[in-house]
Each structure stands twice: as C-alpha cells, then as structure tokens.
CSV table of C-alpha atoms in Angstrom, one decimal:
chain,number,residue,atom,x,y,z
S,89,MET,CA,171.6,101.8,-8.9
S,90,LYS,CA,170.7,102.6,-5.3
S,91,ILE,CA,168.2,99.7,-5.2
S,92,LEU,CA,170.8,97.3,-6.5
S,93,ILE,CA,173.4,98.4,-3.9
S,94,VAL,CA,170.9,98.0,-1.0
S,95,ALA,CA,169.8,94.5,-2.3
S,96,ALA,CA,173.4,93.4,-2.5
S,97,PHE,CA,174.1,94.6,1.0
S,98,LEU,CA,171.2,92.6,2.4
S,99,LEU,CA,172.6,89.4,0.8
S,100,ILE,CA,175.8,89.6,2.9
S,101,PRO,CA,175.7,87.0,5.7
S,102,LEU,CA,176.1,88.2,9.3
S,103,PRO,CA,177.8,85.3,11.1
S,104,VAL,CA,179.3,87.5,13.8
S,105,ALA,CA,175.9,88.6,15.1
S,106,ALA,CA,174.8,84.9,15.5
S,107,GLN,CA,178.1,84.0,17.2
S,108,ASP,CA,177.6,86.9,19.7
S,109,ASN,CA,174.4,85.2,21.0
S,110,THR,CA,176.0,81.8,21.5
S,111,PHE,CA,179.0,80.3,23.4
S,112,ASN,CA,180.3,76.9,24.2
S,113,LEU,CA,180.7,75.8,27.9
S,114,ALA,CA,182.7,72.8,29.1
S,115,VAL,CA,181.1,71.1,32.1
S,116,PRO,CA,182.9,68.2,34.0
S,117,PRO,CA,180.8,64.9,34.0
S,118,ALA,CA,180.6,64.9,37.8
S,119,LEU,CA,178.9,68.3,37.8
S,120,ALA,CA,176.6,67.4,34.8
S,121,GLU,CA,175.4,64.3,36.6
S,122,THR,CA,173.9,66.4,39.4
S,123,GLY,CA,171.3,67.9,37.1
S,124,PHE,CA,172.3,71.4,38.3
S,125,VAL,CA,173.7,72.6,34.9
S,126,ALA,CA,170.6,71.4,33.1
S,127,TYR,CA,168.5,73.4,35.6
S,128,LEU,CA,170.7,76.5,35.4
S,129,LEU,CA,171.3,77.1,31.7
S,130,PRO,CA,167.7,77.3,30.4
S,131,ARG,CA,167.0,80.0,33.1
S,132,PHE,CA,170.0,81.9,32.0
S,133,SER,CA,168.9,81.7,28.3
S,134,LEU,CA,165.4,82.7,29.1
S,135,LYS,CA,166.6,85.8,31.0
S,136,THR,CA,169.3,86.9,28.6
S,137,GLY,CA,168.3,85.5,25.2
S,138,LEU,CA,171.8,83.9,24.9
S,139,ARG,CA,172.3,80.3,23.9
S,140,VAL,CA,174.8,77.9,25.7
S,141,MET,CA,176.2,75.0,23.8
S,142,LEU,CA,177.9,72.0,25.6
S,143,ASP,CA,179.8,70.7,22.6
S,144,GLY,CA,182.5,72.1,20.3
S,145,THR,CA,185.5,74.0,21.3
S,146,PRO,CA,184.7,75.6,24.7
S,147,ASP,CA,184.8,79.4,25.2
S,148,LEU,CA,184.9,78.9,28.9
S,149,ALA,CA,184.8,76.0,31.4
S,150,LEU,CA,183.6,75.2,34.9
S,151,GLY,CA,186.3,73.7,37.0
S,152,ASP,CA,189.1,74.6,39.4
S,153,ASN,CA,190.4,77.6,37.6
S,154,GLY,CA,189.1,81.2,37.1
S,155,THR,CA,186.5,83.2,39.0
S,156,PRO,CA,184.6,81.4,41.8
S,157,VAL,CA,180.9,81.3,40.9
S,158,PHE,CA,179.2,78.8,43.1
S,159,LYS,CA,179.8,76.1,45.7
S,160,GLY,CA,178.7,72.5,46.0
S,161,PRO,CA,178.1,69.6,46.3
S,162,THR,CA,181.7,68.8,47.3
S,163,GLN,CA,183.8,71.8,46.0
S,164,LEU,CA,184.0,75.4,45.0
S,165,TRP,CA,183.4,75.8,41.3
S,166,HIS,CA,185.2,78.4,39.1
S,167,LEU,CA,184.6,79.8,35.7
S,168,THR,CA,187.5,80.4,33.4
S,169,ASP,CA,187.9,83.9,31.7
S,170,SER,CA,186.8,84.5,28.2
S,171,SER,CA,186.8,87.4,25.7
S,172,GLN,CA,183.6,86.2,24.1
S,173,PRO,CA,180.8,88.7,25.0
S,174,ALA,CA,178.1,86.2,25.6
S,175,ALA,CA,180.4,84.1,27.8
S,176,GLN,CA,181.2,87.2,29.9
S,177,ARG,CA,177.5,87.8,30.3
S,178,PHE,CA,177.1,84.3,31.7
S,179,ARG,CA,179.8,85.0,34.3
S,180,ASP,CA,178.2,88.3,35.2
S,181,TRP,CA,174.8,86.7,35.5
S,182,LEU,CA,176.1,84.0,37.8
S,183,LEU,CA,177.5,86.6,40.1
S,184,SER,CA,174.4,88.8,40.0
S,185,ASP,CA,171.6,88.8,42.5
S,186,ILE,CA,169.2,86.9,40.2
S,187,GLY,CA,171.9,84.4,39.2
S,188,LYS,CA,172.6,83.7,42.9
S,189,ARG,CA,168.9,83.2,43.6
S,190,THR,CA,168.7,80.8,40.7
S,191,ILE,CA,171.7,78.8,41.9
S,192,GLU,CA,170.2,78.4,45.4
S,193,SER,CA,166.7,77.6,44.1
S,194,PHE,CA,167.9,74.2,42.7
S,195,SER,CA,166.9,71.6,45.2
S,196,VAL,CA,167.1,67.8,45.6
S,197,ASP,CA,165.1,65.9,48.2
S,198,GLY,CA,164.1,69.3,49.7
S,199,LYS,CA,167.7,70.5,50.1
S,200,ALA,CA,169.8,73.0,48.1
S,201,PRO,CA,173.1,71.3,47.4
S,202,PHE,CA,174.6,74.4,45.7
S,203,SER,CA,175.3,77.8,47.2
S,204,ALA,CA,176.1,81.2,45.7
S,205,ASP,CA,178.3,81.9,48.7
S,206,VAL,CA,181.8,81.5,47.3
S,207,THR,CA,183.7,82.5,50.4
S,208,GLU,CA,186.5,80.0,51.0
S,209,ALA,CA,185.8,78.2,54.3
S,210,ALA,CA,188.6,77.3,56.7
S,211,VAL,CA,189.8,73.8,56.1
S,212,VAL,CA,188.9,71.4,58.9
S,213,VAL,CA,191.0,68.3,59.2
S,214,GLN,CA,188.8,65.4,60.2
S,215,ALA,CA,189.8,62.0,61.4
S,216,PRO,CA,189.5,59.4,58.6
S,217,LEU,CA,186.3,57.4,58.5
S,218,PRO,CA,186.4,53.8,59.6
S,219,GLY,CA,185.7,51.2,56.9
S,220,ASP,CA,187.2,49.8,53.8
S,221,ALA,CA,186.5,52.3,50.9
S,222,LEU,CA,187.2,49.9,48.1
S,223,ARG,CA,185.0,47.3,49.6
S,224,GLY,CA,182.4,50.0,50.2
S,225,LYS,CA,182.4,50.9,46.5
S,226,ASP,CA,181.8,47.3,45.5
S,227,LEU,CA,179.0,46.9,48.1
S,228,SER,CA,177.4,50.2,46.9
S,229,LEU,CA,177.4,49.1,43.3
S,230,ASP,CA,175.9,45.7,44.2
S,231,LEU,CA,173.4,46.7,46.8
S,232,CYS,CA,172.5,50.4,46.0
S,233,GLY,CA,173.4,50.7,42.3
S,234,ASN,CA,170.0,49.6,41.0
S,235,CYS,CA,168.6,53.0,42.3
S,236,HIS,CA,171.5,55.4,42.9
S,237,VAL,CA,174.3,56.5,40.6
S,238,ILE,CA,177.4,55.4,42.5
S,239,SER,CA,180.0,56.2,39.9
S,240,ALA,CA,180.5,56.3,36.2
S,241,GLU,CA,180.3,52.5,36.2
S,242,ASN,CA,176.5,52.5,36.8
S,243,ARG,CA,175.4,55.9,35.6
S,244,MET,CA,173.2,54.4,32.9
S,245,ASN,CA,171.6,51.8,35.1
S,246,ALA,CA,170.2,53.8,38.1
S,247,ILE,CA,166.9,55.5,38.5
S,248,GLY,CA,167.1,59.1,37.3
S,249,SER,CA,164.8,60.5,40.1
S,250,THR,CA,167.0,59.0,42.8
S,251,PRO,CA,169.8,61.3,44.1
S,252,SER,CA,173.3,60.1,43.2
S,253,PHE,CA,175.9,59.4,46.0
S,254,MET,CA,177.9,62.4,44.9
S,255,LEU,CA,175.0,64.7,45.2
S,256,MET,CA,174.0,63.4,48.7
S,257,ARG,CA,177.6,63.8,49.8
S,258,GLY,CA,177.1,67.5,49.4
S,259,PHE,CA,174.3,67.6,52.0
S,260,SER,CA,175.3,69.0,55.4
S,261,ASP,CA,173.8,65.8,57.1
S,262,TRP,CA,175.4,63.4,54.6
S,263,ARG,CA,177.2,61.4,57.3
S,264,ASP,CA,174.0,60.7,59.3
S,265,ARG,CA,172.2,59.8,56.0
S,266,PHE,CA,174.7,57.2,55.1
S,267,ASP,CA,175.2,55.9,58.7
S,268,THR,CA,171.4,55.4,59.2
S,269,PHE,CA,170.2,54.8,55.6
S,270,TYR,CA,168.7,51.4,56.7
S,271,LYS,CA,166.2,53.3,58.9
S,272,ARG,CA,165.1,55.8,56.2
S,273,ARG,CA,162.5,55.4,53.6
S,274,PRO,CA,162.3,53.4,51.4
S,275,HIS,CA,165.1,51.2,52.7
S,276,GLY,CA,163.7,50.1,56.1
S,277,PRO,CA,161.2,47.4,55.0
S,278,PHE,CA,163.9,45.4,53.0
S,279,THR,CA,167.2,46.1,54.8
S,280,TYR,CA,168.6,44.0,57.6
S,281,VAL,CA,171.7,45.0,59.5
S,282,LYS,CA,172.8,42.2,61.7
S,283,GLY,CA,172.6,43.1,65.4
S,284,VAL,CA,171.0,46.4,64.6
S,285,THR,CA,167.6,46.0,62.9
S,286,PRO,CA,164.9,43.4,63.5
S,287,THR,CA,164.9,40.3,61.3
S,288,ILE,CA,163.0,41.0,58.0
S,289,PRO,CA,160.7,38.2,56.8
S,290,ALA,CA,161.6,37.0,53.3
S,291,SER,CA,159.4,38.4,50.6
S,292,PRO,CA,159.2,36.9,47.1
S,293,SER,CA,158.5,40.4,45.6
S,294,THR,CA,161.3,42.3,47.3
S,295,ARG,CA,165.1,41.7,47.4
S,296,THR,CA,166.2,41.6,51.0
S,297,ILE,CA,169.5,43.3,51.7
S,298,THR,CA,171.5,41.8,54.5
S,299,MET,CA,174.6,43.4,55.9
S,300,ASP,CA,176.5,44.2,59.1
S,301,ARG,CA,177.8,47.4,60.7
S,302,LYS,CA,181.2,47.0,58.9
S,303,ASP,CA,179.4,46.9,55.6
S,304,VAL,CA,177.6,50.2,56.5
S,305,GLU,CA,180.9,51.8,57.5
S,306,ALA,CA,182.5,50.6,54.3
S,307,ILE,CA,179.7,52.2,52.2
S,308,THR,CA,179.9,55.5,54.2
C-alpha cells in the first residue's frame, strides 16, 4: 500500500514550481530595437536560472511607471511592481551591483548608451533646434534609411550592425555626430554638402548624397 501511495504522489503535476522559474516581461518596441534587452536577459537567466518570456500576459513591464532601474538612451526606465517571485528577482538583480555592471557593460560604437545611475537629473531647457523636423524625417528615410533604422517605417530594411538614430540620440555627443556626420566614416567619400565639403567625383559604384546645410539641420 505504501508503494502505491508514493507512486500516485509522484504522478501529480507540479505546475507551480515551473511557473516560479518563469515570468513574462513587456518591453516597448523602442527599447527592444536598441538590442539592450536582448543583451541583458540572457545574462540575468545565466546568473539566476530564471527564464524571461516576452510574450503572453506580462507579469511586469518596462516603461514610465514603477521602480526606476536604468537610464538611456533618451529616458529613465522604470519597472512595474509584481507579486511574482521570479519577477521580483529580476527587479532586485537590476538594482544589485552585478546587475548595474551588466547594464553599463552594454556598448554600441564603443559607448555605453545605458546607465545604472537612476538619479533624476535637473531638467535643462534648451533652445529649439533649427531645421524642419518633418522634412528631416523624410530626408533621413531617403538618404540614411538604407543603413540606419530611422523609425518603425524602415526597421526591417536597415543594416542590423548599424546603430539606429534613437540609439545614437542617447550618446552625449549626439548633436556633434549629426551636425558633422558628413565628415565621419563611412560617410565622407560619398557625401557632398554644398558650400561645406569639396565636390565629390561621380562614381558608378557608389550613390553620391548631395545636400546643403539646411538639409543637415533638418536631419539633426
């Protein structure tokens, strides 16, 4: 009789134990596009043995509400509260020393666009940038969109190894990067800004980009 009782007990499924090792996380598309979450989650799972799912009903979400957990490229990111134990472990890991080091070890083009310093900085009101933003978007999609992700409209057509505009906007020197992009590799040999750069000889193998300073201001 004892053997039968033990055997019957072993046949009872244990769904709760499996659920305790998994949770669902909601990630906004703009954050997912940076590649940061894809870098972060496997390292969390390797360290803790917990699995993070990005589909299904979320147990917690990254966004504007909850506990601040990291900053960048353009905002302070928060993590909503959850009663799910594995989800709570994720929050605690992000705020731990090893989590902070992992956050700041993510780099693009030699720079770390995300920071574990979640201190709210004083808001500095800046003068609006010159240039027509709507025209700048059209120019960016036309002239830059073969390589860079500009917006959701060309996210499937760009080169994956090239940083997106949103990611570069998070760099501390973003303004100088955009204002002088025509001088920077690899743009120089095929970019002509009227009145600024030397004339570029036509090349049958390379598309020459021709613009003026107002076009550069619009893109910035």
